[in-house]
PDB file of C-alpha atoms in Angstrom:
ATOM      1  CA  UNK A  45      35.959 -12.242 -25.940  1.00  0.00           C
ATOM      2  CA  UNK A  46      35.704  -8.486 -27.268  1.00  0.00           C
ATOM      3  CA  UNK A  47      32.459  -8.244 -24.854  1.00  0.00           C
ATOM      4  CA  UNK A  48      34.108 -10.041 -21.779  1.00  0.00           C
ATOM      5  CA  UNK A  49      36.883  -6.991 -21.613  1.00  0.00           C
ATOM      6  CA  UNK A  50      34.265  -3.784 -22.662  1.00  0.00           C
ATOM      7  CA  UNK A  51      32.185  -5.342 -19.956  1.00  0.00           C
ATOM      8  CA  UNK A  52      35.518  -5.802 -17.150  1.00  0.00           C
ATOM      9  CA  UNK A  53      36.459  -2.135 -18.266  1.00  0.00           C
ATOM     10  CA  UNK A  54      32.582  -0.430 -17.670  1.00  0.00           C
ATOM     11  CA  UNK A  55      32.839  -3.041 -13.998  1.00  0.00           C
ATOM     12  CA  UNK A  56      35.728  -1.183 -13.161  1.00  0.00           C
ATOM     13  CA  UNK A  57      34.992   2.636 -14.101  1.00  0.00           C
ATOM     14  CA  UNK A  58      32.004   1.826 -12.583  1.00  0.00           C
ATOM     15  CA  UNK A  59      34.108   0.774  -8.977  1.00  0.00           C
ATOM     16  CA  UNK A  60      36.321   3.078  -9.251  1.00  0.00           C
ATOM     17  CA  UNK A  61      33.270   5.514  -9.458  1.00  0.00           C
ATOM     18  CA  UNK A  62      31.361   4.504  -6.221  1.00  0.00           C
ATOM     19  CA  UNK A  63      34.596   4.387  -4.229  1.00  0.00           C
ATOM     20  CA  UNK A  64      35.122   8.202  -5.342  1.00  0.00           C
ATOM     21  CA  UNK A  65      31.546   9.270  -4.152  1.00  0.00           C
ATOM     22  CA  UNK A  66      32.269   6.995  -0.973  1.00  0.00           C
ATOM     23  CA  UNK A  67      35.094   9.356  -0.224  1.00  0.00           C
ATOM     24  CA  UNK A  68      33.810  12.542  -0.798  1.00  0.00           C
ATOM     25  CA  UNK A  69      30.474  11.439   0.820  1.00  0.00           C
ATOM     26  CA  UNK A  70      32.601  10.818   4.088  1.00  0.00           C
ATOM     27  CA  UNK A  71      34.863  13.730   3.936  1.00  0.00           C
ATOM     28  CA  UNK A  72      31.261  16.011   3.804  1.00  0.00           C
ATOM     29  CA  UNK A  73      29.648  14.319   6.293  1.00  0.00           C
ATOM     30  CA  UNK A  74      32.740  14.412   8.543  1.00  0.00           C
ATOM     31  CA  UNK A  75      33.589  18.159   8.053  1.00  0.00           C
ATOM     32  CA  UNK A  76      29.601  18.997   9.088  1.00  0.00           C
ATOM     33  CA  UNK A  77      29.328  17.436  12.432  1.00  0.00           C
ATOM     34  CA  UNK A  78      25.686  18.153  11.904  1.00  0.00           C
ATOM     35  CA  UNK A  79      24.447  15.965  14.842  1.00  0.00           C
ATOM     36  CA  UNK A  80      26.725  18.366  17.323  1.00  0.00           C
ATOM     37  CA  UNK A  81      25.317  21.385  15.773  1.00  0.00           C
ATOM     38  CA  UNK A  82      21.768  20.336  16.294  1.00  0.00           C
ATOM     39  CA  UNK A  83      22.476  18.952  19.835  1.00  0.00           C
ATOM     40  CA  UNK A  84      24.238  22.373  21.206  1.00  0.00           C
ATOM     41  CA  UNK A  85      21.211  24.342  19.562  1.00  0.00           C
ATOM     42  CA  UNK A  86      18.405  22.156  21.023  1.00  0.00           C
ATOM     43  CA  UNK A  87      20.680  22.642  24.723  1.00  0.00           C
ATOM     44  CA  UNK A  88      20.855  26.504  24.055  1.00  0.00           C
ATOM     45  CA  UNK A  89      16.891  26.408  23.424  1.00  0.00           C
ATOM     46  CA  UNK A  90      15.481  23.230  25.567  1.00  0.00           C
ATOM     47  CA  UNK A  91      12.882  25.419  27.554  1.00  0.00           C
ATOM     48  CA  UNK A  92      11.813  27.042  24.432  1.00  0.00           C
ATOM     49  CA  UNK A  93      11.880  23.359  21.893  1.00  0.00           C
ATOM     50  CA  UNK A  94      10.254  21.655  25.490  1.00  0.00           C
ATOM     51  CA  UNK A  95       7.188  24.555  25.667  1.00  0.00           C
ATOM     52  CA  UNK A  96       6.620  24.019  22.200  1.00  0.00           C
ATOM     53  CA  UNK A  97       6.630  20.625  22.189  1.00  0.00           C
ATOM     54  CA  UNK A  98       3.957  20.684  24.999  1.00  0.00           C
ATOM     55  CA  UNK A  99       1.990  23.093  23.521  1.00  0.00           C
ATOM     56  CA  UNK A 100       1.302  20.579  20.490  1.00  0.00           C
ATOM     57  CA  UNK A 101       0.867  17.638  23.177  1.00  0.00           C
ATOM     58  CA  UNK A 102      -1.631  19.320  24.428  1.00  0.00           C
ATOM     59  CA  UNK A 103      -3.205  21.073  21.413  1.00  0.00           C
ATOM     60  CA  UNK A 104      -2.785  19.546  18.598  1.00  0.00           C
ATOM     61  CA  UNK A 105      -5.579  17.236  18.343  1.00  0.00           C
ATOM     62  CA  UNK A 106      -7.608  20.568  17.927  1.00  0.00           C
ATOM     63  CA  UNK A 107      -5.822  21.155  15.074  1.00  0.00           C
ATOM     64  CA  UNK A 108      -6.528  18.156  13.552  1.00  0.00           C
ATOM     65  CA  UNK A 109     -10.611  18.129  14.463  1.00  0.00           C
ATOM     66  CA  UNK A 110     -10.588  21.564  12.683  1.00  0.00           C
ATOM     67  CA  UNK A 111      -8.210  19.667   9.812  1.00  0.00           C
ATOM     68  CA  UNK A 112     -11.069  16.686   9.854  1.00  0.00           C
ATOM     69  CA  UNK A 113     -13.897  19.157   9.445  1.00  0.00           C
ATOM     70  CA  UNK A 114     -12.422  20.874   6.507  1.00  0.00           C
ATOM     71  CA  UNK A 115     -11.555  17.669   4.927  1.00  0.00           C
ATOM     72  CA  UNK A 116     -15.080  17.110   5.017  1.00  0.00           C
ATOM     73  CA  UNK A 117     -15.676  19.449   1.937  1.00  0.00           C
ATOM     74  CA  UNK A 118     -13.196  17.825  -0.624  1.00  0.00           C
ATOM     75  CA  UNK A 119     -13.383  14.059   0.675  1.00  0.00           C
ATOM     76  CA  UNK A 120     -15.260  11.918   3.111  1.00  0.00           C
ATOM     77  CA  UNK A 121     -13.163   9.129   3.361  1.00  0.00           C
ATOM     78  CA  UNK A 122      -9.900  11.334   4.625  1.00  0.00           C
ATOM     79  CA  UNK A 123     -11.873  13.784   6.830  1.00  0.00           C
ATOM     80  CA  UNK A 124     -13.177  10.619   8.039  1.00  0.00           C
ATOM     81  CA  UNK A 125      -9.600   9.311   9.125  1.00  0.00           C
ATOM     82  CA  UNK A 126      -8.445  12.501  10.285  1.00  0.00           C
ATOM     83  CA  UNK A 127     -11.488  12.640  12.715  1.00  0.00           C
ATOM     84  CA  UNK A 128     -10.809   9.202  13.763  1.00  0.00           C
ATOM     85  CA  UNK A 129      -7.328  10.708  14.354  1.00  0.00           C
ATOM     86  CA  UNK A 130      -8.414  13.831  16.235  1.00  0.00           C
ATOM     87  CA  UNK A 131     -10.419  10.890  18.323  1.00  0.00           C
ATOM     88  CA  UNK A 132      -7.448   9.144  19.350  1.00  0.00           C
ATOM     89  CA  UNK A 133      -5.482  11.574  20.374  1.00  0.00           C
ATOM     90  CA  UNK A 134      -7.848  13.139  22.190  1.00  0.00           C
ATOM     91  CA  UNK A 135      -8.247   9.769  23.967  1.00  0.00           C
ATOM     92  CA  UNK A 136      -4.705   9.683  24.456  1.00  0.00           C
ATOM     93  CA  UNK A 137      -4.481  13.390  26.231  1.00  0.00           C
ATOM     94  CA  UNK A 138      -7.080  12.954  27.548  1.00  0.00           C
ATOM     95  CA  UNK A 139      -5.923  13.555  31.674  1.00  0.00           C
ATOM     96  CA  UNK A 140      -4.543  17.254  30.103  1.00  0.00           C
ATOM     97  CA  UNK A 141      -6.070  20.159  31.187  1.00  0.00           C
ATOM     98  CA  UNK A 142      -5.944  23.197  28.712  1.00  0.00           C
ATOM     99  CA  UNK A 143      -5.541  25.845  31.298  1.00  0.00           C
ATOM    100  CA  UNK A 144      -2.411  28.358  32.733  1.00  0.00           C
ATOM    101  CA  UNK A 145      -1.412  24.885  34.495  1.00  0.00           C
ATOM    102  CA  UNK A 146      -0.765  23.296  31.547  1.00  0.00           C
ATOM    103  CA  UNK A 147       2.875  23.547  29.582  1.00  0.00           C
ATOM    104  CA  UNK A 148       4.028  25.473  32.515  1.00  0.00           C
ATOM    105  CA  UNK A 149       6.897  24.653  35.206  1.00  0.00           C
ATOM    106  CA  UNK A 150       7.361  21.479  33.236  1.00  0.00           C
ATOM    107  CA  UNK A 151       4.338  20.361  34.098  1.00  0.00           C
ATOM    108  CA  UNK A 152       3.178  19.252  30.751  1.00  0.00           C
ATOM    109  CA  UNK A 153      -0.185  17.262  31.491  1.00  0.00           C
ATOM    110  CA  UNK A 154       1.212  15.563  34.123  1.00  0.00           C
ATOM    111  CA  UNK A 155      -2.108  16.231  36.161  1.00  0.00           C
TER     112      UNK A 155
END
């Protein structure tokens, strides 16, 4: 009987516990409007966040070749995948031509 009320009394801090985080968890997140914040800035910046977003469209999978090859050194089997990766999205991109065309006028491989 003894264990029946410890056990009703730990259920009940323990409630009374989560509803408290529940409410401070929702008065943070409400106060922060984070998602507003991060909208307005992207809108400030959208040529700039759109450039460099092209820019990695474009040339990233060189990145990852030159990733692959020095994977080589320290393991096979991942410098294996990452070339496989460099592959693909090379495959992918591959109607983009890295030139002054490209990532320019919004004309992000769109040729």
């Amino acid at each position: 009987m003894a264990k029946k009320a410890i056990t009703k009394k730990v259920t009940t801090k323990k409630a009374a516990v989560k509803k408290t985080a529940k409410k401070v968890v929702k008065k943070v997140l409400d106060k922060t409007q984070l998602d507003e914040k991060i909208i307005s800035e992207y809108k400030e910046n959208k040529s700039t966040y759109d450039m460099i977003s092209c820019y990695i469209k474009c040339y990233g999978g060189y990145v990852l070749a030159v990733g692959a090859g020095c994977t080589f050194g320290a393991s096979l089997i991942w410098g294996t995948i990452l070339l496989a990766a460099a592959a693909g999205w090379a495959y992918n991109v591959r109607h983009c031509k890295p030139s002054e065309e490209c990532c320019k006028n919004g004309n992000c491989c769109k040729n």
